[in-house]
Coordinates of C-alpha atoms and ligand atoms in Angstrom, one line a residue:
M94 CA 0.0 0.0 0.0
S95 CA 1.3 3.5 -0.8
R96 CA 1.4 5.7 2.2
L97 CA 0.8 9.4 2.6
R98 CA 4.1 11.2 3.3
V99 CA 3.7 13.8 6.0
A100 CA 5.9 16.1 8.1
V101 CA 5.4 17.9 11.4
V102 CA 6.9 21.4 12.0
G103 CA 7.3 22.2 15.7
T104 CA 7.9 19.2 17.9
G105 CA 6.5 20.4 21.3
F106 CA 3.5 19.3 23.3
I107 CA 0.7 19.3 20.7
A108 CA 3.0 17.9 18.0
G109 CA 3.5 14.9 20.3
R110 CA -0.2 14.3 20.2
H111 CA -0.5 14.6 16.5
L112 CA 2.6 12.4 15.9
A113 CA 1.2 9.7 18.2
A114 CA -2.0 9.8 16.2
L115 CA -0.3 9.8 12.8
A116 CA 2.1 7.0 13.7
G117 CA -1.0 4.9 14.6
F118 CA -2.4 5.1 11.0
D119 CA -0.9 2.4 8.7
D120 CA -1.5 4.5 5.6
V121 CA 0.7 7.3 6.8
E122 CA 4.5 7.7 6.9
V123 CA 6.0 10.5 9.0
V124 CA 9.1 11.3 6.9
A125 CA 10.4 14.5 8.5
V126 CA 10.1 16.8 11.5
A127 CA 11.5 20.3 12.2
D128 CA 12.1 22.4 15.3
V129 CA 14.1 25.5 16.0
V130 CA 15.5 23.5 18.9
P131 CA 17.5 20.9 16.9
T132 CA 18.0 18.4 19.8
R133 CA 14.2 18.3 20.3
A134 CA 13.7 17.7 16.6
G135 CA 16.4 15.1 16.6
E136 CA 14.9 13.1 19.4
V137 CA 11.5 13.1 17.9
A138 CA 12.8 12.2 14.4
A139 CA 14.7 9.2 15.9
R140 CA 11.5 8.0 17.7
Y141 CA 9.5 8.1 14.4
G142 CA 12.3 7.1 12.0
A143 CA 12.0 10.5 10.3
R144 CA 14.5 13.0 9.0
S145 CA 15.2 16.0 11.3
H146 CA 15.4 19.7 10.2
P147 CA 16.4 22.7 12.3
D148 CA 14.2 24.9 10.2
G149 CA 10.6 24.4 9.1
T150 CA 11.0 26.4 5.9
A151 CA 14.0 24.3 4.8
L152 CA 11.9 21.2 5.5
L153 CA 9.1 22.5 3.4
E154 CA 11.4 23.4 0.5
T155 CA 13.2 20.1 0.3
E156 CA 11.0 17.2 1.4
E157 CA 8.6 15.4 -1.0
L158 CA 5.3 15.5 1.0
D159 CA 1.6 15.0 0.7
A160 CA 0.8 17.1 3.7
V161 CA 2.3 19.0 6.6
W162 CA 1.2 19.6 10.2
L163 CA 2.2 23.1 11.5
C164 CA 2.4 22.8 15.3
V165 CA 4.3 26.0 16.1
P166 CA 3.5 28.7 18.7
P167 CA 1.3 31.6 17.5
F168 CA 4.2 34.0 16.7
A169 CA 5.8 31.6 14.3
H170 CA 2.9 31.6 11.7
G171 CA 3.3 33.3 8.3
P172 CA 6.5 32.0 6.7
L173 CA 5.6 28.3 7.2
E174 CA 2.2 28.7 5.6
A175 CA 3.8 30.7 2.8
A176 CA 6.3 27.9 2.2
A177 CA 3.5 25.3 2.1
L178 CA 1.5 27.5 -0.3
A179 CA 4.5 27.9 -2.6
R180 CA 4.6 24.1 -3.1
G181 CA 0.8 23.7 -3.2
L182 CA 1.1 21.5 -0.1
P183 CA -2.0 20.9 2.0
F184 CA -1.5 21.8 5.7
F185 CA -3.1 21.2 9.0
V186 CA -2.4 24.1 11.3
E187 CA -2.9 24.3 15.1
K188 CA -5.0 27.1 16.6
P189 CA -4.6 30.0 17.0
L190 CA -3.9 31.0 13.5
G191 CA -1.5 33.7 14.7
P192 CA -1.0 36.1 17.7
D193 CA -3.1 38.7 15.8
L194 CA -5.7 38.8 13.0
A195 CA -3.6 40.4 10.2
T196 CA -1.3 37.4 9.9
A197 CA -4.1 35.0 9.5
E198 CA -6.1 37.2 7.2
A199 CA -3.2 37.4 4.8
I200 CA -2.7 33.7 4.8
A201 CA -6.4 33.1 4.2
V202 CA -6.4 35.2 1.0
D203 CA -3.6 33.0 -0.4
V204 CA -5.2 29.7 0.8
E205 CA -8.4 30.7 -1.0
A206 CA -6.6 31.8 -4.2
A207 CA -4.7 28.5 -4.2
G208 CA -7.8 26.3 -3.4
L209 CA -5.6 24.5 -1.0
T210 CA -7.0 21.8 1.4
T211 CA -6.4 22.9 4.9
A212 CA -7.6 22.1 8.4
V213 CA -7.4 24.0 11.7
G214 CA -7.0 22.3 15.1
Y215 CA -10.3 23.4 16.8
H216 CA -10.5 19.9 18.1
W217 CA -13.7 20.4 20.2
R218 CA -15.6 20.1 16.9
H219 CA -14.4 16.5 16.7
V220 CA -15.7 15.4 20.1
D221 CA -18.7 13.1 19.8
L222 CA -20.4 14.8 22.7
V223 CA -20.3 18.1 20.8
H224 CA -22.1 16.5 17.9
R225 CA -24.7 15.3 20.4
A226 CA -25.0 18.9 21.7
Q227 CA -25.5 20.1 18.1
E228 CA -28.3 17.6 17.6
L229 CA -30.0 18.6 20.9
L230 CA -29.8 22.3 19.9
R231 CA -30.6 21.9 16.2
D232 CA -34.3 23.1 16.3
R233 CA -34.0 25.2 19.5
S234 CA -33.4 28.9 19.9
V235 CA -30.5 29.6 22.2
H236 CA -31.2 32.4 24.6
L237 CA -28.0 32.5 26.7
V238 CA -24.4 31.3 26.3
T239 CA -22.0 31.3 29.3
G240 CA -18.5 30.0 29.0
A241 CA -15.4 30.0 31.2
W242 CA -11.7 29.0 30.8
L243 CA -10.4 29.1 34.4
D244 CA -7.0 27.6 34.5
R245 CA -3.3 27.9 35.5
T246 CA -0.7 29.8 33.4
P247 CA 0.8 27.3 30.8
G248 CA 4.5 26.7 31.2
A249 CA 5.6 27.3 27.6
P250 CA 8.0 30.3 27.6
W251 CA 6.2 32.1 24.7
W252 CA 2.8 31.8 26.4
S253 CA 3.2 34.7 28.9
R254 CA 4.2 37.2 26.3
R255 CA 1.0 38.7 24.7
A256 CA 2.7 39.6 21.5
A257 CA 4.0 36.0 21.1
S258 CA 0.9 34.0 22.1
G259 CA -1.9 36.5 21.6
G260 CA -2.8 36.1 25.3
Q261 CA -5.2 33.7 26.9
V262 CA -8.3 34.8 25.1
V263 CA -6.7 34.4 21.7
E264 CA -4.6 31.3 22.5
Q265 CA -6.9 29.2 24.8
T266 CA -10.4 30.6 25.2
T267 CA -10.6 30.7 21.4
H268 CA -11.9 27.1 21.7
L269 CA -14.9 28.4 23.6
F270 CA -15.5 31.2 21.0
D271 CA -15.4 28.5 18.3
L272 CA -17.8 26.3 20.1
A273 CA -20.2 29.2 20.8
R274 CA -20.2 30.0 17.0
L275 CA -20.9 26.3 16.3
L276 CA -23.7 25.9 18.8
A277 CA -25.3 29.4 18.9
G278 CA -24.4 31.0 15.6
E279 CA -22.4 34.0 14.5
V280 CA -21.7 36.9 16.9
D281 CA -22.5 40.5 16.0
T282 CA -20.8 42.5 18.7
V283 CA -18.4 42.1 21.7
T284 CA -17.7 44.2 24.7
A285 CA -14.9 43.2 27.0
V286 CA -12.9 44.1 30.1
E287 CA -9.7 42.7 31.5
R288 CA -7.8 42.7 34.8
P289 CA -4.0 43.1 34.5
A290 CA -1.8 40.5 36.1
P291 CA 0.9 41.4 38.7
E292 CA 3.4 39.8 36.4
G293 CA 3.6 39.7 32.6
D294 CA 1.4 41.4 30.0
V295 CA -1.2 38.6 29.6
P296 CA -4.2 39.6 31.8
A297 CA -5.0 37.7 34.9
A298 CA -8.6 37.6 33.9
A299 CA -10.9 38.9 31.2
T300 CA -14.7 38.8 30.5
T301 CA -16.4 39.2 27.1
L302 CA -20.1 40.1 26.6
L303 CA -21.5 38.8 23.3
T304 CA -24.5 39.5 21.3
F305 CA -25.3 36.9 18.6
A306 CA -27.0 37.6 15.3
S307 CA -29.9 35.4 16.5
G308 CA -30.5 37.8 19.4
A309 CA -29.0 35.4 21.9
V310 CA -26.7 37.0 24.5
G311 CA -23.7 35.6 26.4
T312 CA -20.5 35.9 28.3
I313 CA -17.2 34.1 28.0
S314 CA -14.6 34.6 30.8
S315 CA -10.9 33.7 31.1
A316 CA -8.6 33.5 34.1
R317 CA -5.0 32.1 34.2
V318 CA -4.1 32.6 37.9
L319 CA -5.1 29.2 39.4
G320 CA -2.8 26.4 40.4
R321 CA -4.5 24.0 38.1
R322 CA -7.3 23.7 35.6
H323 CA -10.5 24.5 37.5
H324 CA -13.3 24.7 34.9
V325 CA -13.3 24.9 31.1
G326 CA -16.6 24.7 29.4
L327 CA -19.6 26.3 27.6
Q328 CA -23.2 26.3 28.7
L329 CA -26.2 27.0 26.4
V330 CA -29.6 27.8 27.8
T331 CA -32.7 27.3 25.6
E332 CA -36.4 27.1 26.4
G333 CA -36.6 24.4 29.1
L334 CA -33.2 22.9 28.3
A335 CA -29.6 23.6 29.4
V336 CA -26.7 21.9 27.6
E337 CA -23.1 22.1 28.9
V338 CA -19.9 20.8 27.4
T339 CA -16.8 20.8 29.6
E340 CA -13.2 19.7 28.9
R341 CA -11.0 18.3 31.7
G342 CA -8.2 17.4 29.3
L343 CA -7.6 17.1 25.6
S344 CA -9.2 13.7 25.6
D345 CA -11.6 14.0 28.5
H346 CA -14.9 15.7 27.8
E347 CA -18.3 15.8 29.5
L348 CA -21.8 16.7 28.3
R349 CA -24.5 17.7 30.9
V350 CA -28.1 18.0 29.7
A351 CA -30.7 19.3 32.1
D352 CA -34.5 19.8 31.7
A353 CA -37.6 19.8 33.8
D354 CA -37.3 16.0 34.4
G355 CA -33.8 16.0 35.7
E356 CA -30.2 15.9 34.5
E357 CA -28.1 13.5 32.5
T358 CA -24.3 13.5 32.3
S359 CA -22.2 11.6 29.8
G360 CA -18.5 11.4 29.3
S361 CA -16.1 10.8 26.4
E362 CA -12.5 9.8 26.4
E363 CA -12.3 9.6 22.6
D364 CA -9.1 11.3 21.2
P365 CA -10.4 14.2 19.1
I366 CA -6.8 14.9 17.9
A367 CA -6.7 11.5 16.2
V368 CA -10.2 12.1 14.8
E369 CA -9.4 15.5 13.3
D370 CA -6.1 14.1 11.8
R371 CA -7.9 11.1 10.3
E372 CA -10.6 13.4 8.8
F373 CA -7.9 15.6 7.1
L374 CA -6.1 12.5 5.8
D375 CA -9.4 11.0 4.5
V376 CA -10.1 14.2 2.6
L377 CA -6.6 14.1 1.0
L378 CA -7.3 10.5 0.0
G379 CA -10.7 11.5 -1.5
E380 CA -12.5 9.3 1.1
A381 CA -14.3 12.1 3.0
P382 CA -16.2 15.1 1.5
G383 CA -14.4 17.9 3.5
V384 CA -12.9 19.0 6.7
R385 CA -15.0 20.4 9.5
V386 CA -12.7 23.4 10.1
P387 CA -10.9 24.6 6.9
Y388 CA -8.8 27.7 7.2
A389 CA -11.6 30.1 6.3
E390 CA -13.8 28.7 9.0
G391 CA -11.0 28.7 11.6
L392 CA -10.4 32.3 10.7
R393 CA -13.9 33.3 11.7
S394 CA -13.4 31.9 15.2
H395 CA -9.9 33.5 15.4
A396 CA -11.4 36.8 14.3
L397 CA -14.0 36.5 17.1
A398 CA -11.4 35.8 19.8
C399 CA -9.2 38.6 18.4
A400 CA -12.2 41.0 18.5
A401 CA -12.8 40.0 22.2
D402 CA -9.2 40.7 23.0
R403 CA -9.1 44.0 21.2
A404 CA -12.4 45.2 22.8
A405 CA -10.8 44.5 26.2
R406 CA -7.5 46.2 25.4
E407 CA -9.1 49.3 23.8
G408 CA -12.0 49.5 26.2
R409 CA -14.6 49.9 23.5
P410 CA -17.0 47.5 21.8
A411 CA -16.0 45.7 18.6
R412 CA -18.4 44.7 15.7
L413 CA -17.5 41.5 13.9
G414 CA -16.7 42.1 10.3
D415 CA -15.4 45.7 10.9
Ligands
LIG216 N1 -5.8 22.0 20.0 C1 -5.4 22.3 21.2 O1 -6.2 22.2 22.2 C2 -4.0 22.7 21.5 C3 -3.4 22.2 22.7 C4 -2.0 22.6 22.9 C5 -1.4 23.5 22.0 N2 -2.1 23.9 20.9 C6 -1.5 24.9 20.0 O2 -0.4 24.3 19.4 C7 0.6 25.3 19.2 C8 1.9 24.8 19.9 O3 1.7 24.6 21.2 P1 2.6 23.6 22.1 O4 1.8 23.5 23.4 O5 2.9 22.4 21.3 O6 3.9 24.5 22.3 P2 5.3 24.0 22.6 O7 6.1 25.2 23.1 O8 5.3 22.8 23.5 O9 5.9 23.5 21.2 C9 6.1 24.4 20.2 C10 7.4 24.0 19.5 O10 7.6 24.8 18.3 C11 8.9 25.1 18.1 N3 9.1 26.2 17.3 C12 8.9 27.5 17.5 N4 9.1 28.3 16.4 C13 9.3 27.4 15.4 C14 9.5 27.6 14.0 N5 9.6 28.8 13.4 N6 9.8 26.4 13.3 C15 9.8 25.2 13.9 N7 9.6 25.0 15.2 C16 9.3 26.1 15.9 C17 9.4 25.3 19.6 O11 10.8 25.1 19.7 C18 8.7 24.2 20.3 O12 9.4 22.9 20.3 C19 0.1 26.6 19.9 O13 -0.5 27.4 18.9 C20 -1.0 26.1 20.8 O14 -2.1 27.0 20.9 C21 -3.3 23.5 20.6

């Protein structure tokens, strides 16, 4: 059987999850990896029998590939996508699409012009419980959305610099903004406030007030000052029914559904990273119709998170699409 030849750029935490998934597919061969920390790239390359590069652009210019996974921090986006585009190479890219909106908007124009197959790592969309939430909400009008990402500060050195990561709202809470769009529709306007942290320029906490095109209202809050993850989830209130999706870890989700008769809770330990990777591969093989989150769709969620971040920084409301 001929195997799809793939590479992974950035060999940190999330790359490890994608590599584990990719290595588990017998129609995939991981041929190369790259990281600006060469020893890290070398160790990962040895583990997967792949070639190691100290530079993602060089990898993209020299390797013969069917697809690439871009698993780099937010600040590193731009040149890698440009190199993939130059070769017409389909790419999977982790969220967020950049630390700001301008980088991603420029890439989106080129992706659209090239008609390239892309996917963005908004993995909540690949959780089976989220599909069930979609089914439950399909014919209902959502009145209220409340979300919270209450967590510790991640340890990666780039995370605590707002210019490098985009900050918590753009880097982490973006998953909740994406889920809110999926389950309650597009957002018209956001108003936001933030509380500075004693250390670093990523706020200690922030809250966004949202109005949806449907008329629904909502809030999504973020805090990074806890010792461990406390609560990460989104709740939707409709006439007589509340639906909540929470994430305790990348592969540990819960759905809580409550109505007048009582409450039902279900859990999932499915690996949504493997599911999103498989979907992308199947589209490349012509065995699936399309990816759930192509670049243009990921950009809409990124734009919402960036608008929430901007509204807090500037202290004035932001309209989506402005
Ligand atoms: N889908 C999710 O839930 C999820 C979870 C974790 C991380 N992520 C995202 O994945 C991205 C990476 O996060 P992480 O936790 O793996 O970070 P990390 O710091 O663990 O790994 C990033 C790696 O990229 C390397 N790198 C930096 N610039 C590079 C460049 N120009 N070329 C090649 N390598 C480069 C770094 O040396 C590092 O090894 C972030 O955007 C993050 O938001 C997504």
